[in-house]
Short mmCIF file of C-alpha atoms and ligand atoms in Angstrom, two decimals:
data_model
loop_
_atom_site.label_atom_id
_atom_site.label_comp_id
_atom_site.label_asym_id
_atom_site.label_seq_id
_atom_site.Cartn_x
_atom_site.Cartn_y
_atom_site.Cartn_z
CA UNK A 1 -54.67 -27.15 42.76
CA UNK A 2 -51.24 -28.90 43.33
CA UNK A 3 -49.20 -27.45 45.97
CA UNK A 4 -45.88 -25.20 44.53
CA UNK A 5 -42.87 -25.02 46.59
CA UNK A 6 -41.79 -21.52 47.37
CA UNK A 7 -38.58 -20.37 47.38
CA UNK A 8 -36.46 -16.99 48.35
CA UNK A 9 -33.95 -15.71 46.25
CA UNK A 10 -32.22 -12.89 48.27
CA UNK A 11 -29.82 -11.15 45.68
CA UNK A 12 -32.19 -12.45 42.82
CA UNK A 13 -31.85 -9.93 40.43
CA UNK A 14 -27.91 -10.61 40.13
CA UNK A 15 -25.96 -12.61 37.89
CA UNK A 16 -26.22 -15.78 39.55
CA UNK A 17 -29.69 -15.15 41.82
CA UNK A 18 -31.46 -14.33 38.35
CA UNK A 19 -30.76 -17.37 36.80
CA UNK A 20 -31.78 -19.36 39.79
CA UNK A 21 -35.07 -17.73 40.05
CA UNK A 22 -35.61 -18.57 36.34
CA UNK A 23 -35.00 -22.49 37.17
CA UNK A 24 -36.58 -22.30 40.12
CA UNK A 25 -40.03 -21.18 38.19
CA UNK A 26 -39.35 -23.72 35.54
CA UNK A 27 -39.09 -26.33 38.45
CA UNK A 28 -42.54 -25.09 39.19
CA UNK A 29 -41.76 -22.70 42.05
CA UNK A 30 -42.95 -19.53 43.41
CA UNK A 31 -40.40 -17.20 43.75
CA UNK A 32 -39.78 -14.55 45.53
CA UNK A 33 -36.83 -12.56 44.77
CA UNK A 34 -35.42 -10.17 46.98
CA UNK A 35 -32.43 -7.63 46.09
CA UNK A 36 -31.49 -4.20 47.42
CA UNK A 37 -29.97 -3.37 43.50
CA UNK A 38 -26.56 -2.51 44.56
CA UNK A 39 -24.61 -4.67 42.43
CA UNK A 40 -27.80 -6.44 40.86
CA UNK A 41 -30.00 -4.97 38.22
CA UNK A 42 -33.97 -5.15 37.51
CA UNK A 43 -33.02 -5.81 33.68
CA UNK A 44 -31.81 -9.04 34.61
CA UNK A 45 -34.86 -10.40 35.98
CA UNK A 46 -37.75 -8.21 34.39
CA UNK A 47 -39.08 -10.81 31.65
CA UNK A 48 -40.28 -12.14 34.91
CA UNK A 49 -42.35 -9.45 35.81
CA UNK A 50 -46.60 -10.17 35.19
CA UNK A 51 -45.32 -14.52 36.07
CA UNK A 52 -47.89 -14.72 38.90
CA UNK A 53 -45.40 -17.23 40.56
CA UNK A 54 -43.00 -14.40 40.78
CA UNK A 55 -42.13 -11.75 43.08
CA UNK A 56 -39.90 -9.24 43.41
CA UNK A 57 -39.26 -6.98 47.20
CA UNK A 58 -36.63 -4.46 47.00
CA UNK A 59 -35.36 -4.62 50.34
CA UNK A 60 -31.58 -5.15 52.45
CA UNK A 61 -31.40 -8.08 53.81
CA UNK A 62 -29.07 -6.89 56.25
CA UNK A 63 -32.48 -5.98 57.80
CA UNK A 64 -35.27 -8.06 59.17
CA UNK A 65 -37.03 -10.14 56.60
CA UNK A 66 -40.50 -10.17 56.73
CA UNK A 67 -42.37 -12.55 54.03
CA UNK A 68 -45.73 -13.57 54.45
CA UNK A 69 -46.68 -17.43 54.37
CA UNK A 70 -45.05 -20.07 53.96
CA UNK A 71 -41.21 -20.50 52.26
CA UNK A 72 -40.08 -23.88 51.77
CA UNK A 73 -36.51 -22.65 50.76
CA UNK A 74 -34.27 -19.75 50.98
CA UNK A 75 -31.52 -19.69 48.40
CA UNK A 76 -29.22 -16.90 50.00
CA UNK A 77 -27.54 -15.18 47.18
CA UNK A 78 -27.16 -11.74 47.63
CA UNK A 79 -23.40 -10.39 48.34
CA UNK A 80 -21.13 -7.84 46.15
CA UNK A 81 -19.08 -11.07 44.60
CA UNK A 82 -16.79 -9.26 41.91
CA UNK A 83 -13.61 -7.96 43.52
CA UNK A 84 -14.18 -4.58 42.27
CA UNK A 85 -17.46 -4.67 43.83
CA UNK A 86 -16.56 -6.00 47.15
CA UNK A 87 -13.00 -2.91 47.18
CA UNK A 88 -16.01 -0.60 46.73
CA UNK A 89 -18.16 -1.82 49.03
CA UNK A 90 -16.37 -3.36 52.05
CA UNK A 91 -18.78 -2.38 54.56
CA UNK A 92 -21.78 -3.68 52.73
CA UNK A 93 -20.14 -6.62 51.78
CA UNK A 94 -19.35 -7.63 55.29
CA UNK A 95 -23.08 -6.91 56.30
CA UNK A 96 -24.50 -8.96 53.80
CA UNK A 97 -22.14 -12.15 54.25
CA UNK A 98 -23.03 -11.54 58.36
CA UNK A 99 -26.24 -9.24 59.39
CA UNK A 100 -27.41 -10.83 56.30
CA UNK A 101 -26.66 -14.16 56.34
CA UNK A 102 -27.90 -14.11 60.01
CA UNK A 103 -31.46 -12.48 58.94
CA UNK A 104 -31.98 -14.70 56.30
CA UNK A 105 -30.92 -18.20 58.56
CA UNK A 106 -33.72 -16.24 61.06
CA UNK A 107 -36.29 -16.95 57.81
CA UNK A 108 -35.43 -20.45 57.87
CA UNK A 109 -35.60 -20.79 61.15
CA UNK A 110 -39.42 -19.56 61.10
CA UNK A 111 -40.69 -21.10 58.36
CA UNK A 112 -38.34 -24.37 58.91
CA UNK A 113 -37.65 -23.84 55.28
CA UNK A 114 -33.89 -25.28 53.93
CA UNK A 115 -31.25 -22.96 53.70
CA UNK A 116 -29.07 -22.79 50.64
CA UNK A 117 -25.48 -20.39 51.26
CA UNK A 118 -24.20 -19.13 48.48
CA UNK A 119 -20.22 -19.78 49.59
CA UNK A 120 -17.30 -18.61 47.37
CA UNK A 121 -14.03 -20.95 46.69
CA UNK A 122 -12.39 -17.88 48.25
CA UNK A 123 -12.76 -19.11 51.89
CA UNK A 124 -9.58 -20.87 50.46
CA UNK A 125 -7.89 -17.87 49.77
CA UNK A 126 -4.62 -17.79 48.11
CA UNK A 127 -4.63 -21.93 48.13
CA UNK A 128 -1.41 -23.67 49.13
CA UNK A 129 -3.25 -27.36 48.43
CA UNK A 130 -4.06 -27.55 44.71
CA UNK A 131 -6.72 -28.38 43.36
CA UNK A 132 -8.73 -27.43 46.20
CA UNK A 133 -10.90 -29.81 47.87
CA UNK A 134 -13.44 -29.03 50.45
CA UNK A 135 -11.29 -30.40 53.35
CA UNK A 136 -8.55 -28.21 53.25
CA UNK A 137 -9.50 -24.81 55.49
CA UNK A 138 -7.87 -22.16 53.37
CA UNK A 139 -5.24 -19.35 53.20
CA UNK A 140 -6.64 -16.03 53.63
CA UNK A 141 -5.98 -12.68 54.43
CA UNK A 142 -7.95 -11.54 57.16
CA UNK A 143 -6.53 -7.70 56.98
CA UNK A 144 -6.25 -7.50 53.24
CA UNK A 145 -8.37 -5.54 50.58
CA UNK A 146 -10.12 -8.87 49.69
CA UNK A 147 -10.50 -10.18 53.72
CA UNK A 148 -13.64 -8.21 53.27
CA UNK A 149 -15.69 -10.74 50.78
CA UNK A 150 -13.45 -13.65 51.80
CA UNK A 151 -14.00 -13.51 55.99
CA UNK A 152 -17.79 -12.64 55.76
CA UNK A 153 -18.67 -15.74 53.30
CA UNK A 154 -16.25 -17.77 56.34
CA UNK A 155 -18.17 -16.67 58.95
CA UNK A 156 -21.92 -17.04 57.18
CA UNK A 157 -20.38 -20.89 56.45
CA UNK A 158 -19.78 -21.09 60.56
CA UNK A 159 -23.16 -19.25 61.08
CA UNK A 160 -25.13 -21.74 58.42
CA UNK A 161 -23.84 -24.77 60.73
CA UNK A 162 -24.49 -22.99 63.80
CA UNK A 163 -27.78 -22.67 62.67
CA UNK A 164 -27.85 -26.37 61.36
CA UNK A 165 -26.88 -28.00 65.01
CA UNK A 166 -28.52 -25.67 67.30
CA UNK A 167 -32.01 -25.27 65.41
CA UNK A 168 -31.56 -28.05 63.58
CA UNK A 169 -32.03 -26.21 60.11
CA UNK A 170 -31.72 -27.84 56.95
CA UNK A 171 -28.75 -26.05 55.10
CA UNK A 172 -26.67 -26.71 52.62
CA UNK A 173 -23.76 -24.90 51.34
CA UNK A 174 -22.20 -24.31 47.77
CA UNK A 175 -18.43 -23.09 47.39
CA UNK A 176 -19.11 -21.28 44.29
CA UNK A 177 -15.93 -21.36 42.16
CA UNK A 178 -15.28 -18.22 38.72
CA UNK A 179 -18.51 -18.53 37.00
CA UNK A 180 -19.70 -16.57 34.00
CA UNK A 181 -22.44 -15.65 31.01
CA UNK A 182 -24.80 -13.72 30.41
CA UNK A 183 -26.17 -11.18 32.59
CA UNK A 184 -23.00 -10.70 34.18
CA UNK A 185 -21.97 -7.03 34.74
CA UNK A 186 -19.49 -5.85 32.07
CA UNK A 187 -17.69 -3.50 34.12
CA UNK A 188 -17.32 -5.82 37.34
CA UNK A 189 -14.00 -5.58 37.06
CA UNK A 190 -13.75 -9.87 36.72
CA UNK A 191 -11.04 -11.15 34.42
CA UNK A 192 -14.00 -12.78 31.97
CA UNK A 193 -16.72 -9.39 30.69
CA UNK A 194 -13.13 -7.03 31.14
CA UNK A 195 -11.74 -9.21 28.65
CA UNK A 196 -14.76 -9.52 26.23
CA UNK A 197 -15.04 -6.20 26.57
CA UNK A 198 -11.85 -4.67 25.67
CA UNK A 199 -12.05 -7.29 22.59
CA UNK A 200 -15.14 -6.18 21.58
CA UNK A 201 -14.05 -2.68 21.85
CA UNK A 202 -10.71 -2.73 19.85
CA UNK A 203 -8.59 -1.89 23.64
CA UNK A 204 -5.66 -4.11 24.51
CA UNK A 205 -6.97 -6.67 26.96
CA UNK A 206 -5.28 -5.67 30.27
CA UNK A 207 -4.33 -8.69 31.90
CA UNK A 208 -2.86 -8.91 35.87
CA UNK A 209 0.47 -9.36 36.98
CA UNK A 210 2.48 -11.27 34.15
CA UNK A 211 -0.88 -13.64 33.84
CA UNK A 212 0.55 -17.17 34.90
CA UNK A 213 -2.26 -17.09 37.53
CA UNK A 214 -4.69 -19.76 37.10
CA UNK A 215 -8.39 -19.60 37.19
CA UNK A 216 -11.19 -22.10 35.97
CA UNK A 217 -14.17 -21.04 34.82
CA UNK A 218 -17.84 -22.33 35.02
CA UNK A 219 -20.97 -21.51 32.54
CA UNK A 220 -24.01 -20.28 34.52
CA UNK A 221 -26.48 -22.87 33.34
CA UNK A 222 -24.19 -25.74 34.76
CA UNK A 223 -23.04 -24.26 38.12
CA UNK A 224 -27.33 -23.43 38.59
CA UNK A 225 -27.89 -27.12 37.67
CA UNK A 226 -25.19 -27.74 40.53
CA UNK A 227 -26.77 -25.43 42.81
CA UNK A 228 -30.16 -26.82 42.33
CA UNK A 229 -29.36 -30.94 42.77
CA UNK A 230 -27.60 -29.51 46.29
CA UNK A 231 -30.83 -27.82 47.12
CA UNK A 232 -32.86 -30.51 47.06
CA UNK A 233 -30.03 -32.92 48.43
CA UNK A 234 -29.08 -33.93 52.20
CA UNK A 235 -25.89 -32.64 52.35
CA UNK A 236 -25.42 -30.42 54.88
CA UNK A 237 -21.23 -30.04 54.58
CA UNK A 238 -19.53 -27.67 51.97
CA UNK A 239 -19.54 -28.79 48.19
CA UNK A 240 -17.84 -27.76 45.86
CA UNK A 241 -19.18 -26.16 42.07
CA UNK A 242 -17.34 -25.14 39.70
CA UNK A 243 -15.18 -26.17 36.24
CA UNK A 244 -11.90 -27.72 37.18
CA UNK A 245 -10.98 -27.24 33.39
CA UNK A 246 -7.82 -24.82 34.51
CA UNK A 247 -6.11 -22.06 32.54
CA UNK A 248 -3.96 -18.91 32.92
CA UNK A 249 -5.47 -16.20 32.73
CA UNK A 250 -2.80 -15.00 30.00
CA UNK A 251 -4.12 -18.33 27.70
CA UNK A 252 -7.32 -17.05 28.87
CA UNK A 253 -7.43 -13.69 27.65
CA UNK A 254 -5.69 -15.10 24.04
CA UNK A 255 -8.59 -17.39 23.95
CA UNK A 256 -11.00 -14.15 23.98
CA UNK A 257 -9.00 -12.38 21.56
CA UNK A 258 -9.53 -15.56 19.14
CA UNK A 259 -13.28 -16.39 20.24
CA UNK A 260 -14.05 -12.60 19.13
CA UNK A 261 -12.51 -12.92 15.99
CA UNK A 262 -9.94 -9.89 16.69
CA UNK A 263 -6.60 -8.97 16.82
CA UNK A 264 -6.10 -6.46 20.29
CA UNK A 265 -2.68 -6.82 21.68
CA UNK A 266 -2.59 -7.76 25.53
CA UNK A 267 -1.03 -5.48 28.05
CA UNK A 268 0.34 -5.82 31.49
CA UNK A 269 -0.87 -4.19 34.50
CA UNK A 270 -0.45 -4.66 38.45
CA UNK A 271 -1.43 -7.63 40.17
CA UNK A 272 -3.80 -6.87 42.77
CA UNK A 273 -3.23 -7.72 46.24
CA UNK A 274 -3.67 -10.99 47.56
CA UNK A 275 -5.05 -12.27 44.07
CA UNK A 276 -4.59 -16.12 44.29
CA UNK A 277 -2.37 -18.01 42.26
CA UNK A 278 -4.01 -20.99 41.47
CA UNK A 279 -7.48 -21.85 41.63
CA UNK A 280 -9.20 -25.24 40.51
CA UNK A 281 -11.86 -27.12 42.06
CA UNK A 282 -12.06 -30.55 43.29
CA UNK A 283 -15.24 -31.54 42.55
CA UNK A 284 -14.99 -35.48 43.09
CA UNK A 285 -17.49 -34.67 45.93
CA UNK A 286 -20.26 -32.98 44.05
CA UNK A 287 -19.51 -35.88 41.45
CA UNK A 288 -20.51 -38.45 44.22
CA UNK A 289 -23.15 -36.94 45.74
CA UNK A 290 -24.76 -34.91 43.40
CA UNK A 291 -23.86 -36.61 40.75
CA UNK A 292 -22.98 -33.79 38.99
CA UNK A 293 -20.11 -32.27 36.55
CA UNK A 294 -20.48 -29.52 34.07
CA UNK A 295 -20.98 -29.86 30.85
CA UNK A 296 -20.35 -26.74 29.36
CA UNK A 297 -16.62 -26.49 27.03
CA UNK A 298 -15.53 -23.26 27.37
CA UNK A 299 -15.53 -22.58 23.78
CA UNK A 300 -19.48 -22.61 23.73
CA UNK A 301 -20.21 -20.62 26.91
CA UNK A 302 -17.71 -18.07 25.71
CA UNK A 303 -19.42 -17.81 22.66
CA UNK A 304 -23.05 -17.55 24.18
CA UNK A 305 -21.61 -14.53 26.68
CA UNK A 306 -19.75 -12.69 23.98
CA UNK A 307 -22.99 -12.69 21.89
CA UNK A 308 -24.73 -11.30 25.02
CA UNK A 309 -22.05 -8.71 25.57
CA UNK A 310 -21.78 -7.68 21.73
CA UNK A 311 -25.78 -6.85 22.39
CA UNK A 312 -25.22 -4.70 25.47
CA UNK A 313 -22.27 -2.67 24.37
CA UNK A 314 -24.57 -2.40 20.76
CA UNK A 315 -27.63 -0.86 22.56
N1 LIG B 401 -7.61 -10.08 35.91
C1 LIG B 401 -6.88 -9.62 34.83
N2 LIG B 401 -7.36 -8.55 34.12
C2 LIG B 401 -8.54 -7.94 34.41
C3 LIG B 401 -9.30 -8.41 35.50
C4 LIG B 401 -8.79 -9.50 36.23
O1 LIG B 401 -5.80 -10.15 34.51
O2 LIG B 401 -8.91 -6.95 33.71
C5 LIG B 401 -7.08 -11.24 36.65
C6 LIG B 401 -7.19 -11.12 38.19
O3 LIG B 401 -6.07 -10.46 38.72
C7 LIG B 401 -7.25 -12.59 38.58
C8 LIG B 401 -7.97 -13.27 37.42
O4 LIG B 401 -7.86 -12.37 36.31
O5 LIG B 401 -5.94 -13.15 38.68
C9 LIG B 401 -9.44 -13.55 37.69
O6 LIG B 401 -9.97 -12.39 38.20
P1 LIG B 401 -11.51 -12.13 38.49
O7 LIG B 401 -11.64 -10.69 38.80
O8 LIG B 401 -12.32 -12.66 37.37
O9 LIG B 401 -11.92 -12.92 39.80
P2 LIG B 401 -11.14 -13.69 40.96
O10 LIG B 401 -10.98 -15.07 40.45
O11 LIG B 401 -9.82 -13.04 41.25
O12 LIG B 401 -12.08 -13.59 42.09
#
């Protein structure tokens, strides 16, 4: 029998770790798939129950990580990533991003399996170099409400090329810009399922400050597509993954109210601290090396997610 690669997906049964584990098995993989369930949910990945190349362990990998065999790569997912989720969960969220990060780099180490970080474009925190590209070091916070998510994701980038000089790990490391679709958790708190939401609902769509802020968002089966062509590349420095198609998130929220066909007025409500003004990838890197760019308009991944959400507020 042919050989299968295996792979760990720690925070598989979220948003984004579910759909990697489903490429990963249509690559060929094993998976195994671990997730504590605080912010992910077994719905997402139980059609993949009874797949004899899948596994699920319901374990924190802030904790020692014990997986029998071999593991030829660990895709390290898990991480509150919503801010909602990380303002609720501050402590956890700096465990995972460090305790975490550190147990599952331990794994690699061991099995001399590659490394995958799941990085965030908010190590640039509230940019002041637009669009961002992966050589400029960031803005952030470290004291504010979002220094939480934003400082742990820094330090598990300086702990993934620790770990890449001094053991000489493979690694590689994504900085994940706004992604969405299906499976995502309507009541995150993101910009993207509150809108659909509140659409879907007949509620006023509550956008953030006076919206001008810009965001650009990514559909889930190109920024996996992205995530897989870095696995199984040689770059070791940060790239880059996301949509650089830009928009305000007041354009944004009128384009939900038109994609869902209704007619909810849009309200106004605080700005949350530290929420950054701009945000648009460069992704001229991930073009190069990857060769990679989404493909996804906007129009048909919002039209795929709102489906998904009209089913979930329906059952
Ligand atoms: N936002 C909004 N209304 C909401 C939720 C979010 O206007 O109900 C804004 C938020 O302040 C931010 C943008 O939409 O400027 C994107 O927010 P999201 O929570 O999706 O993620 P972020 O990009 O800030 O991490």
């Amino acid at each position: 029998m042919l050989y299968k690669f295996t792979a760990v997906v720690t925070g598989g049964a979220g948003f984004l770790g579910s759909h990697l584990c489903d490429r990963l098995l249509k690559e060929g993989f094993k998976v195994v798939c671990i997730d504590n369930l605080i912010t992910g949910n077994i719905d997402n990945i139980s059609h993949l129950f009874g797949n004899e190349n899948f596994l699920f362990v319901k374990h924190d990998v802030t904790n020692y990580i014990f997986i029998p065999g071999r593991v030829d790569y660990i895709l390290h997912f898990a991480s509150p990533a919503s801010p909602i989720d990380y303002l609720q969960l501050p402590i956890q969220t700096l465990k995972v991003g460090s305790l975490g990060t550190h147990k599952a780099l331990g794994l690699a180490k061991e099995k001399k399996a590659t490394f995958l970080l799941a990085s965030t474009s908010e190590v640039y925190g509230d940019p002041s170099i637009h669009p961002q590209g992966e050589d400029y070091w960031g803005n952030v916070n470290p004291i504010g409400p979002r220094g939480v998510y934003d400082e742990a994701k820094r330090f598990a980038e300086a702990l993934t090329m620790a770990y890449h000089r001094y053991h000489g790990i493979e690694t590689r490391i994504a900085r994940i810009f706004n992604t969405y679709g299906p499976r995502m958790r309507l009541d995150d708190g993101r910009a993207l399922p509150a809108f659909i939401g509140q659409a879907i609902r007949g509620e006023p769509l509550t956008v953030f400050g006076d919206g001008s802020q810009t965001r650009s968002f990514c559909f889930v089966s190109d920024l996996v597509d992205g995530i897989f062509k870095l696995l199984l590349s040689n770059e070791v420095e940060p790239v880059n993954l996301g949509n650089p198609a830009e928009i305000t998130i007041k354009q944004f929220a009128e384009e939900v109210i038109k994609s869902t066909g209704t007619n909810n007025k849009i309200v106004y409500k605080e700005l949350p601290v530290d929420d950054p003004k701009v945000r648009q990838p460069d992704i001229s890197k991930a073009k190069r090396v990857l060769n990679w760019q989404p493909k996804v308009e906007r129009s048909d991944g919002l039209k795929i997610t709102i489906d998904y959400f009209k089913k979930i507020i329906k059952a």
